[in-house]
Amino acid sequence: MDNSIVRWVHRKQADDDVYYDRVSRQVFRERSSAKIGDDEQVYSLATFDARAPLKVYFDLSYYCNLKCRHCITNSSTQADRASQLPTKRILGIIDELANIGVLEIMVGGGEPLCYPDLYSILKHMRMAGLNVQVSTNGTLITPSVANSLADIGLNEVRVSFDGGQQVHDSIRGLGTYQRALGAVAILSRTTVTVVPRLTLCSNSKLGLEQLFKDLASMGIKTIKVSDVKDAGRASLFENQELLNHSKRAATVMELRDIGKRYGIMVKFPVYFPITLEEVDGREMRSSKRKNCGAGIVTAYISPSGNVQPCSSMPRLIFGNLSTISFMDAWTSSEAATYRHLALSCGCCQLCACQSAYISSNPDTT
């Protein structure tokens, strides 16, 4: 059976039976709810591991053509590229992730379009049967680039925004808002699904009406929301005001109302006061789990090969892939200790636990 063309994937995840629809990216917890026809093929492998995450966020490089004030990975043109995993090792990691049952990979950075071997790596991911998304600042998107991404068969390209033009340009650089809008327009003319990603900061609401209007004019139907994390450059004193954003119900209602005016569905992180239907990444979530899932059903791999719960937890390292396999890192004692704490703390946003985790694991680096 060619795993790259079969629509349905079946694997275990903890105590759940997971049926994944590669077309809709929806996860179902039993076959009957998935409504899989008797004549439909379902792909599965004996190597699928119930302990494996469902989704992996993989930053190939922290090199970036911009130097955004809120970047949690400190990405820039001065990023250290000497410690990056070589392409051959990356391809081997991709094969392992596919073999253990990972369903999706989100490729980010840094700016992934700066990475020399990006297209060959994305093609390898798709040939391995993985659904693939790419996150970009949009400034390097041209018609040629957009067509190449579409030809690979990406499931989604996320283009980053921080609010209206004034706010966005103050964080990312003069002219970046219009270039990001241009990227959305170019990508929208291909077969790629384009999803703008709005990172909320203290002044994000300035110009939001115009942002939604601009995106709606390009046919955008969904916007995914995130927020600035207290890590990387956002943690610097001169950028601390960016953290003064609100996760209150009023923020949700304001964004939801603007979205309704322009026919755009707004998706929020699970730690916002929202309904399950409004959760970003609901297709990866079980209704039994109330937290963000970092280090439990999702994993992060840094450019140097560190396996972490999330990019916003750079000091919580389960292992490094330059010397061990992904599953060895994912099932390490450091990972087990983290999950015990994360599942017992009651936090929705698990990066809030990292200080307590580090104090209980003094050897964590």
Tab-separated table of C-alpha atoms in Angstrom, residues 57-314:
chain	number	residue	atom	x	y	z
A	57	TYR	CA	7.234	21.324	14.840
A	58	PHE	CA	10.614	21.271	13.091
A	59	ASP	CA	12.752	24.397	12.777
A	60	LEU	CA	15.438	23.693	10.184
A	61	SER	CA	17.416	26.859	10.916
A	62	TYR	CA	17.284	30.005	13.025
A	63	TYR	CA	18.637	31.991	10.089
A	64	CYS	CA	16.116	34.636	9.066
A	65	ASN	CA	16.100	37.633	6.754
A	66	LEU	CA	14.258	39.622	9.460
A	67	LYS	CA	14.967	40.330	13.128
A	68	CYS	CA	11.519	40.568	14.698
A	69	ARG	CA	11.342	42.112	18.161
A	70	HIS	CA	9.208	39.300	19.589
A	71	CYS	CA	11.055	36.303	18.109
A	72	ILE	CA	11.206	33.521	20.717
A	73	THR	CA	14.070	31.764	18.881
A	74	ASN	CA	16.257	34.875	18.460
A	75	SER	CA	16.341	34.241	14.716
A	76	SER	CA	18.247	36.646	12.474
A	77	THR	CA	20.917	36.820	9.773
A	78	GLN	CA	23.502	36.374	12.564
A	79	ALA	CA	22.105	33.000	13.663
A	80	ASP	CA	24.614	30.200	14.253
A	81	ARG	CA	24.325	27.755	11.356
A	82	ALA	CA	27.401	25.675	12.195
A	83	SER	CA	25.499	23.574	14.753
A	84	GLN	CA	22.561	22.802	12.450
A	85	LEU	CA	21.762	19.186	11.669
A	86	PRO	CA	23.068	18.147	8.231
A	87	THR	CA	20.471	17.441	5.562
A	88	LYS	CA	21.259	13.709	5.540
A	89	ARG	CA	20.458	13.484	9.261
A	90	ILE	CA	17.276	15.520	8.787
A	91	LEU	CA	16.072	13.082	6.119
A	92	GLY	CA	16.743	10.183	8.483
A	93	ILE	CA	14.752	11.890	11.244
A	94	ILE	CA	11.854	12.397	8.825
A	95	ASP	CA	11.851	8.678	8.024
A	96	GLU	CA	11.787	7.818	11.730
A	97	LEU	CA	8.934	10.231	12.410
A	98	ALA	CA	6.893	8.671	9.605
A	99	ASN	CA	7.681	5.137	10.816
A	100	ILE	CA	6.552	5.810	14.402
A	101	GLY	CA	3.255	7.349	13.284
A	102	VAL	CA	3.729	11.118	13.350
A	103	LEU	CA	0.925	12.556	11.218
A	104	GLU	CA	1.972	16.158	10.571
A	105	ILE	CA	5.073	18.329	10.481
A	106	MET	CA	5.106	22.108	10.728
A	107	VAL	CA	8.306	23.541	9.245
A	108	GLY	CA	9.412	26.902	10.584
A	109	GLY	CA	12.500	28.729	11.779
A	110	GLY	CA	13.967	31.264	11.342
A	111	GLU	CA	12.635	31.776	7.880
A	112	PRO	CA	12.408	28.362	6.184
A	113	LEU	CA	12.559	29.896	2.709
A	114	CYS	CA	16.153	30.897	3.493
A	115	TYR	CA	17.122	27.235	3.969
A	116	PRO	CA	19.098	25.930	0.958
A	117	ASP	CA	17.715	22.353	0.959
A	118	LEU	CA	14.152	23.279	1.882
A	119	TYR	CA	12.414	21.924	-1.227
A	120	SER	CA	14.157	18.548	-1.166
A	121	ILE	CA	13.332	18.165	2.537
A	122	LEU	CA	9.668	19.100	2.013
A	123	LYS	CA	9.433	16.616	-0.868
A	124	HIS	CA	10.925	13.904	1.340
A	125	MET	CA	8.339	14.634	4.026
A	126	ARG	CA	5.508	14.314	1.536
A	127	MET	CA	6.906	11.108	0.009
A	128	ALA	CA	7.130	9.646	3.523
A	129	GLY	CA	3.364	10.157	3.827
A	130	LEU	CA	3.416	13.119	6.206
A	131	ASN	CA	1.103	16.095	5.977
A	132	VAL	CA	3.260	19.221	5.886
A	133	GLN	CA	2.727	22.873	6.757
A	134	VAL	CA	5.191	25.743	6.433
A	135	SER	CA	5.268	28.926	8.515
A	136	THR	CA	6.779	31.998	6.838
A	137	ASN	CA	7.059	35.750	7.305
A	138	GLY	CA	5.987	36.034	3.664
A	139	THR	CA	8.662	38.468	2.528
A	140	LEU	CA	10.389	35.959	0.230
A	141	ILE	CA	7.263	34.606	-1.481
A	142	THR	CA	7.299	35.059	-5.261
A	143	PRO	CA	5.059	33.415	-7.876
A	144	SER	CA	7.855	30.915	-8.568
A	145	VAL	CA	8.269	30.064	-4.871
A	146	ALA	CA	4.501	29.742	-4.414
A	147	ASN	CA	4.193	27.391	-7.387
A	148	SER	CA	7.067	25.255	-6.093
A	149	LEU	CA	5.385	24.919	-2.683
A	150	ALA	CA	2.097	24.024	-4.370
A	151	ASP	CA	3.771	21.409	-6.569
A	152	ILE	CA	5.191	19.697	-3.476
A	153	GLY	CA	1.660	19.336	-2.129
A	154	LEU	CA	1.846	21.289	1.104
A	155	ASN	CA	-1.301	21.199	3.209
A	156	GLU	CA	-0.972	24.731	4.537
A	157	VAL	CA	1.241	27.806	4.431
A	158	ARG	CA	0.967	30.179	7.384
A	159	VAL	CA	1.904	33.815	6.799
A	160	SER	CA	2.670	35.795	9.960
A	161	PHE	CA	1.024	39.086	10.965
A	162	ASP	CA	1.165	41.098	14.194
A	163	GLY	CA	-1.760	43.445	13.605
A	164	GLY	CA	-2.272	46.305	11.188
A	165	GLN	CA	0.503	47.921	9.178
A	166	GLN	CA	1.732	50.281	11.928
A	167	VAL	CA	2.120	47.514	14.520
A	168	HIS	CA	3.416	44.894	12.107
A	169	ASP	CA	6.105	47.163	10.643
A	170	SER	CA	7.194	48.363	14.086
A	171	ILE	CA	7.919	44.751	15.057
A	172	ARG	CA	9.248	43.284	11.796
A	173	GLY	CA	10.573	46.238	9.816
A	174	LEU	CA	9.339	48.938	7.468
A	175	GLY	CA	7.412	47.574	4.497
A	176	THR	CA	7.003	44.036	5.843
A	177	TYR	CA	3.218	44.327	6.206
A	178	GLN	CA	2.687	45.014	2.520
A	179	ARG	CA	5.120	42.257	1.567
A	180	ALA	CA	3.257	39.782	3.784
A	181	LEU	CA	-0.042	40.821	2.196
A	182	GLY	CA	1.577	40.327	-1.194
A	183	ALA	CA	2.584	36.811	-0.166
A	184	VAL	CA	-1.011	35.988	0.788
A	185	ALA	CA	-2.216	37.275	-2.570
A	186	ILE	CA	0.359	35.230	-4.490
A	187	LEU	CA	-0.218	32.028	-2.518
A	188	SER	CA	-4.003	32.412	-2.845
A	189	ARG	CA	-3.634	32.017	-6.597
A	190	THR	CA	-2.179	28.499	-6.138
A	191	THR	CA	-3.621	25.260	-4.750
A	192	VAL	CA	-1.982	25.865	-1.362
A	193	THR	CA	-4.248	26.605	1.597
A	194	VAL	CA	-3.126	29.972	2.992
A	195	VAL	CA	-3.797	30.740	6.664
A	196	PRO	CA	-2.639	34.076	8.129
A	197	ARG	CA	-1.320	33.758	11.681
A	198	LEU	CA	-1.907	36.743	13.947
A	199	THR	CA	0.482	37.045	16.893
A	200	LEU	CA	-1.160	39.223	19.530
A	201	CYS	CA	0.979	41.773	21.324
A	202	SER	CA	0.167	44.846	23.403
A	203	ASN	CA	-0.854	47.014	20.450
A	204	SER	CA	-2.155	44.365	18.064
A	205	LYS	CA	-5.676	45.743	17.979
A	206	LEU	CA	-4.418	48.859	16.190
A	207	GLY	CA	-5.357	48.476	12.547
A	208	LEU	CA	-7.008	45.072	12.965
A	209	GLU	CA	-10.074	46.173	11.037
A	210	GLN	CA	-7.913	47.022	8.030
A	211	LEU	CA	-5.964	43.756	8.354
A	212	PHE	CA	-9.153	41.684	8.255
A	213	LYS	CA	-10.481	43.769	5.376
A	214	ASP	CA	-7.249	43.324	3.414
A	215	LEU	CA	-7.207	39.571	3.988
A	216	ALA	CA	-10.908	39.136	3.199
A	217	SER	CA	-10.367	40.865	-0.153
A	218	MET	CA	-7.973	38.021	-1.004
A	219	GLY	CA	-10.499	35.335	-0.143
A	220	ILE	CA	-9.099	34.400	3.277
A	221	LYS	CA	-11.639	32.485	5.370
A	222	THR	CA	-9.584	31.540	8.455
A	223	ILE	CA	-7.105	33.361	10.687
A	224	LYS	CA	-5.196	31.582	13.448
A	225	VAL	CA	-4.261	33.530	16.566
A	226	SER	CA	-1.246	33.154	18.824
A	227	ASP	CA	0.364	35.458	21.355
A	228	VAL	CA	3.816	36.717	22.246
A	229	LYS	CA	5.692	34.381	24.602
A	230	ASP	CA	8.130	35.590	27.264
A	231	ALA	CA	11.172	34.062	25.568
A	232	GLY	CA	13.904	35.037	23.148
A	233	ARG	CA	13.916	38.706	22.127
A	234	ALA	CA	10.445	39.227	23.595
A	235	SER	CA	11.976	38.707	27.032
A	236	LEU	CA	14.418	41.601	26.591
A	237	PHE	CA	13.677	44.712	28.629
A	238	GLU	CA	13.209	46.911	25.560
A	239	ASN	CA	10.543	44.559	24.177
A	240	GLN	CA	8.647	43.791	27.385
A	241	GLU	CA	5.706	46.020	26.429
A	242	LEU	CA	4.842	43.543	23.666
A	243	LEU	CA	3.810	41.068	26.376
A	244	ASN	CA	1.020	43.312	27.666
A	245	HIS	CA	-1.667	41.635	25.591
A	246	SER	CA	-4.931	40.231	26.837
A	247	LYS	CA	-6.259	36.675	26.758
A	248	ARG	CA	-9.573	37.803	28.248
A	249	ALA	CA	-12.999	37.023	26.852
A	250	ALA	CA	-13.279	40.627	25.632
A	251	THR	CA	-10.307	40.061	23.315
A	252	VAL	CA	-11.878	36.920	21.930
A	253	MET	CA	-15.210	38.658	21.365
A	254	GLU	CA	-13.566	41.614	19.621
A	255	LEU	CA	-11.613	39.409	17.222
A	256	ARG	CA	-14.605	37.148	16.647
A	257	ASP	CA	-16.822	40.134	15.829
A	258	ILE	CA	-14.319	41.601	13.372
A	259	GLY	CA	-14.020	38.189	11.762
A	260	LYS	CA	-17.786	37.901	11.374
A	261	ARG	CA	-17.930	41.257	9.630
A	262	TYR	CA	-15.504	40.020	6.997
A	263	GLY	CA	-16.547	36.373	6.779
A	264	ILE	CA	-13.400	35.095	8.524
A	265	MET	CA	-13.316	32.342	11.144
A	266	VAL	CA	-10.863	33.133	13.959
A	267	LYS	CA	-9.074	30.189	15.614
A	268	PHE	CA	-7.532	30.677	19.074
A	269	PRO	CA	-5.065	28.724	21.260
A	270	VAL	CA	-6.709	26.374	23.732
A	271	TYR	CA	-5.643	28.572	26.664
A	272	PHE	CA	-7.951	31.413	25.539
A	273	PRO	CA	-11.549	31.498	26.886
A	274	ILE	CA	-13.135	29.830	23.835
A	275	THR	CA	-15.300	26.959	22.664
A	276	LEU	CA	-13.769	23.747	21.287
A	277	GLU	CA	-14.861	24.746	17.766
A	278	GLU	CA	-12.664	27.854	17.943
A	279	VAL	CA	-9.490	26.023	19.026
A	280	ASP	CA	-6.526	26.247	16.667
A	281	GLY	CA	-5.397	22.706	15.933
A	282	ARG	CA	-8.636	21.116	17.146
A	283	GLU	CA	-8.008	18.341	14.633
A	284	MET	CA	-5.058	17.188	16.777
A	285	ARG	CA	-6.834	17.353	20.110
A	286	SER	CA	-8.790	14.999	22.290
A	287	SER	CA	-11.744	16.502	24.136
A	288	LYS	CA	-10.345	14.840	27.275
A	289	ARG	CA	-7.236	17.046	27.222
A	290	LYS	CA	-7.525	20.668	28.303
A	291	ASN	CA	-3.917	21.815	27.886
A	292	CYS	CA	-1.927	22.850	24.808
A	293	GLY	CA	-0.389	19.373	24.474
A	294	ALA	CA	3.238	20.526	24.210
A	295	GLY	CA	5.540	17.583	24.895
A	296	ILE	CA	2.556	15.229	25.040
A	297	VAL	CA	0.892	15.087	21.625
A	298	THR	CA	3.129	17.665	19.943
A	299	ALA	CA	6.920	17.899	19.880
A	300	TYR	CA	9.494	20.471	18.826
A	301	ILE	CA	12.846	19.832	17.128
A	302	SER	CA	15.386	22.666	17.070
A	303	PRO	CA	17.890	23.244	14.239
A	304	SER	CA	20.646	21.628	16.335
A	305	GLY	CA	18.461	18.567	16.980
A	306	ASN	CA	17.210	19.278	20.494
A	307	VAL	CA	13.874	17.593	21.191
A	308	GLN	CA	11.761	19.887	23.355
A	309	PRO	CA	8.093	20.225	24.354
A	310	CYS	CA	7.835	23.545	22.483
A	311	SER	CA	10.041	26.246	20.975
A	312	SER	CA	9.028	28.546	23.845
A	313	MET	CA	10.720	26.157	26.321
A	314	PRO	CA	14.351	26.230	25.113
